[in-house]
Amino acid sequence: MIRNVVLVHGGFVDGSGWLGVHRLLTADGFTVKTVQNPTLSLEGDVAATRFILDGLDGPAVLVGHSYGGAVISEAGTHDAVAALVYIAAFAPDKGESVNTLIADPPPGAPVPPILPPRDGFLFLDRDKFHASFAADLPDDEAAFLADAQVPWGVGALAGTVTEPAWRHKPSWYLVATADHMIPPPAQRAMATRAGAVTAEAIGSHAIYVSQPGAVADLIRQAARGR
Protein backbone atom coordinates (compact mmCIF):
# COMPACT_ATOMS: atom_id res chain seq x y z
CA MET A 1 0.00 0.00 0.00
CA ILE A 2 1.25 3.48 -0.87
CA ARG A 3 1.89 5.58 2.23
CA ASN A 4 2.80 8.97 0.71
CA VAL A 5 0.21 11.48 -0.47
CA VAL A 6 0.94 14.80 -2.18
CA LEU A 7 -1.91 17.34 -2.41
CA VAL A 8 -2.00 20.07 -5.07
CA HIS A 9 -4.45 22.97 -4.83
CA GLY A 10 -6.19 24.70 -7.70
CA GLY A 11 -6.44 28.31 -8.78
CA PHE A 12 -7.79 31.12 -6.58
CA VAL A 13 -6.94 29.21 -3.35
CA ASP A 14 -3.90 27.97 -1.46
CA GLY A 15 -3.10 24.68 0.22
CA SER A 16 -4.85 25.43 3.52
CA GLY A 17 -8.12 24.04 2.19
CA TRP A 18 -6.64 20.55 2.39
CA LEU A 19 -6.56 20.70 6.21
CA GLY A 20 -9.50 18.32 6.75
CA VAL A 21 -8.15 15.78 4.27
CA HIS A 22 -4.69 16.07 5.81
CA ARG A 23 -6.06 15.36 9.29
CA LEU A 24 -7.92 12.24 8.16
CA LEU A 25 -5.01 10.78 6.19
CA THR A 26 -2.29 11.49 8.74
CA ALA A 27 -4.50 9.89 11.40
CA ASP A 28 -4.36 6.75 9.22
CA GLY A 29 -0.57 6.85 9.14
CA PHE A 30 -0.07 8.45 5.73
CA THR A 31 2.73 10.93 5.14
CA VAL A 32 0.98 13.90 3.56
CA LYS A 33 2.60 16.87 1.83
CA THR A 34 0.84 19.90 0.39
CA VAL A 35 2.27 21.81 -2.56
CA GLN A 36 1.92 25.58 -2.39
CA ASN A 37 1.66 26.41 -6.06
CA PRO A 38 2.99 29.83 -7.09
CA THR A 39 0.15 29.82 -9.70
CA LEU A 40 2.16 32.01 -12.07
CA SER A 41 2.62 29.37 -14.76
CA LEU A 42 1.89 25.70 -15.26
CA GLU A 43 5.62 25.06 -15.64
CA GLY A 44 6.34 26.71 -12.30
CA ASP A 45 3.60 24.79 -10.51
CA VAL A 46 4.83 21.51 -12.01
CA ALA A 47 8.35 22.33 -10.82
CA ALA A 48 7.07 23.05 -7.30
CA THR A 49 5.22 19.71 -7.29
CA ARG A 50 8.21 17.76 -8.54
CA PHE A 51 10.36 19.41 -5.87
CA ILE A 52 8.10 17.89 -3.20
CA LEU A 53 8.06 14.52 -4.97
CA ASP A 54 11.87 14.52 -5.11
CA GLY A 55 11.99 14.60 -1.31
CA LEU A 56 9.79 11.56 -0.71
CA ASP A 57 10.91 8.14 0.40
CA GLY A 58 8.82 5.74 -1.65
CA PRO A 59 5.91 6.00 -4.10
CA ALA A 60 3.12 8.54 -3.76
CA VAL A 61 -0.49 9.22 -4.63
CA LEU A 62 -0.59 12.61 -6.37
CA VAL A 63 -3.86 14.50 -5.84
CA GLY A 64 -5.09 17.60 -7.63
CA HIS A 65 -8.12 19.83 -7.17
CA SER A 66 -9.47 22.00 -10.01
CA TYR A 67 -6.48 23.56 -11.86
CA GLY A 68 -4.35 21.24 -9.72
CA GLY A 69 -5.55 18.49 -12.05
CA ALA A 70 -3.62 20.11 -14.89
CA VAL A 71 -0.58 20.29 -12.64
CA ILE A 72 -0.70 16.60 -11.68
CA SER A 73 -1.38 15.58 -15.28
CA GLU A 74 2.00 17.09 -16.20
CA ALA A 75 3.94 16.47 -12.97
CA GLY A 76 2.58 12.94 -12.56
CA THR A 77 5.12 11.47 -14.96
CA HIS A 78 7.60 11.76 -12.06
CA ASP A 79 9.00 8.36 -11.10
CA ALA A 80 7.66 8.65 -7.54
CA VAL A 81 4.04 8.93 -8.66
CA ALA A 82 2.19 5.62 -8.55
CA ALA A 83 -1.40 6.88 -8.78
CA LEU A 84 -3.32 10.05 -9.63
CA VAL A 85 -6.46 11.38 -7.95
CA TYR A 86 -8.53 14.16 -9.48
CA ILE A 87 -10.92 16.07 -7.20
CA ALA A 88 -13.43 18.10 -9.28
CA ALA A 89 -10.41 18.76 -11.46
CA PHE A 90 -9.30 19.45 -14.98
CA ALA A 91 -7.63 16.48 -16.65
CA PRO A 92 -6.08 17.85 -19.85
CA ASP A 93 -4.82 15.70 -22.68
CA LYS A 94 -1.64 16.38 -24.64
CA GLY A 95 -1.64 19.91 -26.01
CA GLU A 96 -4.62 20.98 -23.91
CA SER A 97 -4.74 23.66 -21.22
CA VAL A 98 -7.35 24.90 -18.78
CA ASN A 99 -8.09 27.62 -21.33
CA THR A 100 -8.91 25.13 -24.07
CA LEU A 101 -11.03 23.01 -21.72
CA ILE A 102 -13.22 25.97 -20.70
CA ALA A 103 -13.36 27.63 -24.11
CA ASP A 104 -16.66 26.10 -25.21
CA PRO A 105 -18.99 25.63 -22.23
CA PRO A 106 -22.17 23.63 -22.82
CA PRO A 107 -25.44 25.58 -23.13
CA GLY A 108 -26.90 26.43 -19.76
CA ALA A 109 -23.71 25.66 -17.82
CA PRO A 110 -22.95 28.04 -14.93
CA VAL A 111 -20.38 30.69 -15.85
CA PRO A 112 -17.71 31.17 -13.17
CA PRO A 113 -17.66 34.82 -12.02
CA ILE A 114 -14.07 35.47 -13.09
CA LEU A 115 -13.24 39.17 -13.15
CA PRO A 116 -11.29 40.72 -16.05
CA PRO A 117 -7.52 40.19 -15.70
CA ARG A 118 -5.69 42.74 -13.62
CA ASP A 119 -1.94 42.99 -14.21
CA GLY A 120 -1.95 39.47 -15.61
CA PHE A 121 -3.86 37.87 -12.73
CA LEU A 122 -7.40 36.62 -12.24
CA PHE A 123 -9.76 36.74 -9.26
CA LEU A 124 -13.32 35.59 -8.67
CA ASP A 125 -15.94 38.21 -7.88
CA ARG A 126 -15.99 38.24 -4.08
CA ASP A 127 -19.75 38.78 -3.91
CA LYS A 128 -20.38 35.72 -6.08
CA PHE A 129 -17.64 33.50 -4.63
CA HIS A 130 -19.86 31.70 -2.12
CA ALA A 131 -22.52 30.66 -4.62
CA SER A 132 -20.12 29.69 -7.38
CA PHE A 133 -17.15 28.14 -5.59
CA ALA A 134 -18.26 27.09 -2.12
CA ALA A 135 -22.05 26.93 -1.89
CA ASP A 136 -21.98 24.08 0.65
CA LEU A 137 -19.69 25.88 3.11
CA PRO A 138 -20.90 28.11 5.96
CA ASP A 139 -20.99 31.84 5.22
CA ASP A 140 -17.93 32.63 7.31
CA GLU A 141 -15.77 29.92 5.73
CA ALA A 142 -16.75 30.94 2.22
CA ALA A 143 -16.07 34.60 3.07
CA PHE A 144 -12.61 33.67 4.30
CA LEU A 145 -11.81 31.79 1.10
CA ALA A 146 -13.07 34.73 -0.94
CA ASP A 147 -10.93 37.19 1.00
CA ALA A 148 -7.89 34.90 0.92
CA GLN A 149 -7.93 34.39 -2.84
CA VAL A 150 -4.59 33.71 -4.50
CA PRO A 151 -3.98 35.76 -7.66
CA TRP A 152 -4.16 33.21 -10.47
CA GLY A 153 -1.77 33.98 -13.29
CA VAL A 154 -3.25 34.12 -16.77
CA GLY A 155 -0.18 32.22 -17.94
CA ALA A 156 -1.08 29.26 -15.73
CA LEU A 157 -4.40 28.83 -17.51
CA ALA A 158 -2.66 28.84 -20.88
CA GLY A 159 -0.01 26.28 -19.94
CA THR A 160 -0.36 23.14 -22.07
CA VAL A 161 0.24 19.58 -20.97
CA THR A 162 3.01 17.82 -22.90
CA GLU A 163 2.41 14.20 -21.89
CA PRO A 164 -0.57 13.49 -19.59
CA ALA A 165 0.39 11.15 -16.77
CA TRP A 166 -3.10 9.61 -16.75
CA ARG A 167 -2.26 7.90 -20.02
CA HIS A 168 0.41 5.87 -18.26
CA LYS A 169 -0.65 5.63 -14.60
CA PRO A 170 -3.86 4.56 -12.84
CA SER A 171 -6.20 7.38 -11.91
CA TRP A 172 -9.24 8.06 -9.76
CA TYR A 173 -11.72 10.91 -10.09
CA LEU A 174 -14.23 12.43 -7.65
CA VAL A 175 -17.08 14.27 -9.41
CA ALA A 176 -18.66 17.08 -7.39
CA THR A 177 -22.27 16.87 -8.53
CA ALA A 178 -23.23 20.41 -7.40
CA ASP A 179 -20.16 22.11 -8.86
CA HIS A 180 -20.80 25.56 -10.39
CA MET A 181 -17.23 26.08 -11.59
CA ILE A 182 -16.52 22.93 -13.65
CA PRO A 183 -19.81 21.43 -14.89
CA PRO A 184 -20.30 17.87 -13.59
CA PRO A 185 -20.86 16.52 -17.14
CA ALA A 186 -17.45 17.91 -18.10
CA GLN A 187 -15.93 16.25 -15.05
CA ARG A 188 -17.47 12.92 -15.99
CA ALA A 189 -16.25 13.25 -19.57
CA MET A 190 -12.68 13.95 -18.46
CA ALA A 191 -12.78 11.06 -15.97
CA THR A 192 -14.03 8.68 -18.66
CA ARG A 193 -11.39 9.82 -21.14
CA ALA A 194 -8.69 9.25 -18.53
CA GLY A 195 -10.02 5.77 -17.75
CA ALA A 196 -10.34 6.83 -14.14
CA VAL A 197 -12.11 4.93 -11.38
CA THR A 198 -14.91 7.42 -10.75
CA ALA A 199 -16.88 8.28 -7.63
CA GLU A 200 -19.46 11.00 -7.12
CA ALA A 201 -20.48 13.07 -4.12
CA ILE A 202 -22.94 15.90 -3.66
CA GLY A 203 -20.83 18.96 -3.17
CA SER A 204 -19.64 22.28 -4.54
CA HIS A 205 -16.34 23.01 -6.24
CA ALA A 206 -14.94 23.28 -2.71
CA ILE A 207 -15.81 19.62 -2.03
CA TYR A 208 -12.27 19.00 -0.81
CA VAL A 209 -13.08 21.41 2.04
CA SER A 210 -16.73 20.55 2.64
CA GLN A 211 -16.44 16.77 2.29
CA PRO A 212 -12.94 15.75 3.34
CA GLY A 213 -14.18 12.25 4.18
CA ALA A 214 -15.28 11.52 0.62
CA VAL A 215 -11.98 12.88 -0.70
CA ALA A 216 -9.89 10.91 1.78
CA ASP A 217 -11.83 7.73 0.98
CA LEU A 218 -10.97 7.99 -2.71
CA ILE A 219 -7.32 8.69 -1.92
CA ARG A 220 -7.24 5.59 0.27
CA GLN A 221 -8.64 3.56 -2.64
CA ALA A 222 -5.88 4.87 -4.88
CA ALA A 223 -3.28 4.04 -2.24
CA ARG A 224 -4.57 0.46 -2.14
CA GLY A 225 -4.63 0.32 -5.91
CA ARG A 226 -8.32 -0.60 -6.05
Coordinates of C-alpha atoms in Angstrom, one line a residue:
M1 CA 0.0 0.0 0.0
I2 CA 1.2 3.5 -0.9
R3 CA 1.9 5.6 2.2
N4 CA 2.8 9.0 0.7
V5 CA 0.2 11.5 -0.5
V6 CA 0.9 14.8 -2.2
L7 CA -1.9 17.3 -2.4
V8 CA -2.0 20.1 -5.1
H9 CA -4.4 23.0 -4.8
G10 CA -6.2 24.7 -7.7
G11 CA -6.4 28.3 -8.8
F12 CA -7.8 31.1 -6.6
V13 CA -6.9 29.2 -3.4
D14 CA -3.9 28.0 -1.5
G15 CA -3.1 24.7 0.2
S16 CA -4.8 25.4 3.5
G17 CA -8.1 24.0 2.2
W18 CA -6.6 20.5 2.4
L19 CA -6.6 20.7 6.2
G20 CA -9.5 18.3 6.7
V21 CA -8.2 15.8 4.3
H22 CA -4.7 16.1 5.8
R23 CA -6.1 15.4 9.3
L24 CA -7.9 12.2 8.2
L25 CA -5.0 10.8 6.2
T26 CA -2.3 11.5 8.7
A27 CA -4.5 9.9 11.4
D28 CA -4.4 6.8 9.2
G29 CA -0.6 6.9 9.1
F30 CA -0.1 8.5 5.7
T31 CA 2.7 10.9 5.1
V32 CA 1.0 13.9 3.6
K33 CA 2.6 16.9 1.8
T34 CA 0.8 19.9 0.4
V35 CA 2.3 21.8 -2.6
Q36 CA 1.9 25.6 -2.4
N37 CA 1.7 26.4 -6.1
P38 CA 3.0 29.8 -7.1
T39 CA 0.2 29.8 -9.7
L40 CA 2.2 32.0 -12.1
S41 CA 2.6 29.4 -14.8
L42 CA 1.9 25.7 -15.3
E43 CA 5.6 25.1 -15.6
G44 CA 6.3 26.7 -12.3
D45 CA 3.6 24.8 -10.5
V46 CA 4.8 21.5 -12.0
A47 CA 8.4 22.3 -10.8
A48 CA 7.1 23.0 -7.3
T49 CA 5.2 19.7 -7.3
R50 CA 8.2 17.8 -8.5
F51 CA 10.4 19.4 -5.9
I52 CA 8.1 17.9 -3.2
L53 CA 8.1 14.5 -5.0
D54 CA 11.9 14.5 -5.1
G55 CA 12.0 14.6 -1.3
L56 CA 9.8 11.6 -0.7
D57 CA 10.9 8.1 0.4
G58 CA 8.8 5.7 -1.7
P59 CA 5.9 6.0 -4.1
A60 CA 3.1 8.5 -3.8
V61 CA -0.5 9.2 -4.6
L62 CA -0.6 12.6 -6.4
V63 CA -3.9 14.5 -5.8
G64 CA -5.1 17.6 -7.6
H65 CA -8.1 19.8 -7.2
S66 CA -9.5 22.0 -10.0
Y67 CA -6.5 23.6 -11.9
G68 CA -4.4 21.2 -9.7
G69 CA -5.6 18.5 -12.1
A70 CA -3.6 20.1 -14.9
V71 CA -0.6 20.3 -12.6
I72 CA -0.7 16.6 -11.7
S73 CA -1.4 15.6 -15.3
E74 CA 2.0 17.1 -16.2
A75 CA 3.9 16.5 -13.0
G76 CA 2.6 12.9 -12.6
T77 CA 5.1 11.5 -15.0
H78 CA 7.6 11.8 -12.1
D79 CA 9.0 8.4 -11.1
A80 CA 7.7 8.6 -7.5
V81 CA 4.0 8.9 -8.7
A82 CA 2.2 5.6 -8.5
A83 CA -1.4 6.9 -8.8
L84 CA -3.3 10.1 -9.6
V85 CA -6.5 11.4 -7.9
Y86 CA -8.5 14.2 -9.5
I87 CA -10.9 16.1 -7.2
A88 CA -13.4 18.1 -9.3
A89 CA -10.4 18.8 -11.5
F90 CA -9.3 19.4 -15.0
A91 CA -7.6 16.5 -16.7
P92 CA -6.1 17.9 -19.9
D93 CA -4.8 15.7 -22.7
K94 CA -1.6 16.4 -24.6
G95 CA -1.6 19.9 -26.0
E96 CA -4.6 21.0 -23.9
S97 CA -4.7 23.7 -21.2
V98 CA -7.3 24.9 -18.8
N99 CA -8.1 27.6 -21.3
T100 CA -8.9 25.1 -24.1
L101 CA -11.0 23.0 -21.7
I102 CA -13.2 26.0 -20.7
A103 CA -13.4 27.6 -24.1
D104 CA -16.7 26.1 -25.2
P105 CA -19.0 25.6 -22.2
P106 CA -22.2 23.6 -22.8
P107 CA -25.4 25.6 -23.1
G108 CA -26.9 26.4 -19.8
A109 CA -23.7 25.7 -17.8
P110 CA -22.9 28.0 -14.9
V111 CA -20.4 30.7 -15.8
P112 CA -17.7 31.2 -13.2
P113 CA -17.7 34.8 -12.0
I114 CA -14.1 35.5 -13.1
L115 CA -13.2 39.2 -13.2
P116 CA -11.3 40.7 -16.0
P117 CA -7.5 40.2 -15.7
R118 CA -5.7 42.7 -13.6
D119 CA -1.9 43.0 -14.2
G120 CA -1.9 39.5 -15.6
F121 CA -3.9 37.9 -12.7
L122 CA -7.4 36.6 -12.2
F123 CA -9.8 36.7 -9.3
L124 CA -13.3 35.6 -8.7
D125 CA -15.9 38.2 -7.9
R126 CA -16.0 38.2 -4.1
D127 CA -19.7 38.8 -3.9
K128 CA -20.4 35.7 -6.1
F129 CA -17.6 33.5 -4.6
H130 CA -19.9 31.7 -2.1
A131 CA -22.5 30.7 -4.6
S132 CA -20.1 29.7 -7.4
F133 CA -17.2 28.1 -5.6
A134 CA -18.3 27.1 -2.1
A135 CA -22.0 26.9 -1.9
D136 CA -22.0 24.1 0.7
L137 CA -19.7 25.9 3.1
P138 CA -20.9 28.1 6.0
D139 CA -21.0 31.8 5.2
D140 CA -17.9 32.6 7.3
E141 CA -15.8 29.9 5.7
A142 CA -16.8 30.9 2.2
A143 CA -16.1 34.6 3.1
F144 CA -12.6 33.7 4.3
L145 CA -11.8 31.8 1.1
A146 CA -13.1 34.7 -0.9
D147 CA -10.9 37.2 1.0
A148 CA -7.9 34.9 0.9
Q149 CA -7.9 34.4 -2.8
V150 CA -4.6 33.7 -4.5
P151 CA -4.0 35.8 -7.7
W152 CA -4.2 33.2 -10.5
G153 CA -1.8 34.0 -13.3
V154 CA -3.3 34.1 -16.8
G155 CA -0.2 32.2 -17.9
A156 CA -1.1 29.3 -15.7
L157 CA -4.4 28.8 -17.5
A158 CA -2.7 28.8 -20.9
G159 CA 0.0 26.3 -19.9
T160 CA -0.4 23.1 -22.1
V161 CA 0.2 19.6 -21.0
T162 CA 3.0 17.8 -22.9
E163 CA 2.4 14.2 -21.9
P164 CA -0.6 13.5 -19.6
A165 CA 0.4 11.2 -16.8
W166 CA -3.1 9.6 -16.8
R167 CA -2.3 7.9 -20.0
H168 CA 0.4 5.9 -18.3
K169 CA -0.6 5.6 -14.6
P170 CA -3.9 4.6 -12.8
S171 CA -6.2 7.4 -11.9
W172 CA -9.2 8.1 -9.8
Y173 CA -11.7 10.9 -10.1
L174 CA -14.2 12.4 -7.6
V175 CA -17.1 14.3 -9.4
A176 CA -18.7 17.1 -7.4
T177 CA -22.3 16.9 -8.5
A178 CA -23.2 20.4 -7.4
D179 CA -20.2 22.1 -8.9
H180 CA -20.8 25.6 -10.4
M181 CA -17.2 26.1 -11.6
I182 CA -16.5 22.9 -13.6
P183 CA -19.8 21.4 -14.9
P184 CA -20.3 17.9 -13.6
P185 CA -20.9 16.5 -17.1
A186 CA -17.5 17.9 -18.1
Q187 CA -15.9 16.3 -15.0
R188 CA -17.5 12.9 -16.0
A189 CA -16.3 13.2 -19.6
M190 CA -12.7 13.9 -18.5
A191 CA -12.8 11.1 -16.0
T192 CA -14.0 8.7 -18.7
R193 CA -11.4 9.8 -21.1
A194 CA -8.7 9.2 -18.5
G195 CA -10.0 5.8 -17.7
A196 CA -10.3 6.8 -14.1
V197 CA -12.1 4.9 -11.4
T198 CA -14.9 7.4 -10.8
A199 CA -16.9 8.3 -7.6
E200 CA -19.5 11.0 -7.1
A201 CA -20.5 13.1 -4.1
I202 CA -22.9 15.9 -3.7
G203 CA -20.8 19.0 -3.2
S204 CA -19.6 22.3 -4.5
H205 CA -16.3 23.0 -6.2
A206 CA -14.9 23.3 -2.7
I207 CA -15.8 19.6 -2.0
Y208 CA -12.3 19.0 -0.8
V209 CA -13.1 21.4 2.0
S210 CA -16.7 20.6 2.6
Q211 CA -16.4 16.8 2.3
P212 CA -12.9 15.7 3.3
G213 CA -14.2 12.3 4.2
A214 CA -15.3 11.5 0.6
V215 CA -12.0 12.9 -0.7
A216 CA -9.9 10.9 1.8
D217 CA -11.8 7.7 1.0
L218 CA -11.0 8.0 -2.7
I219 CA -7.3 8.7 -1.9
R220 CA -7.2 5.6 0.3
Q221 CA -8.6 3.6 -2.6
A222 CA -5.9 4.9 -4.9
A223 CA -3.3 4.0 -2.2
R224 CA -4.6 0.5 -2.1
G225 CA -4.6 0.3 -5.9
R226 CA -8.3 -0.6 -6.0

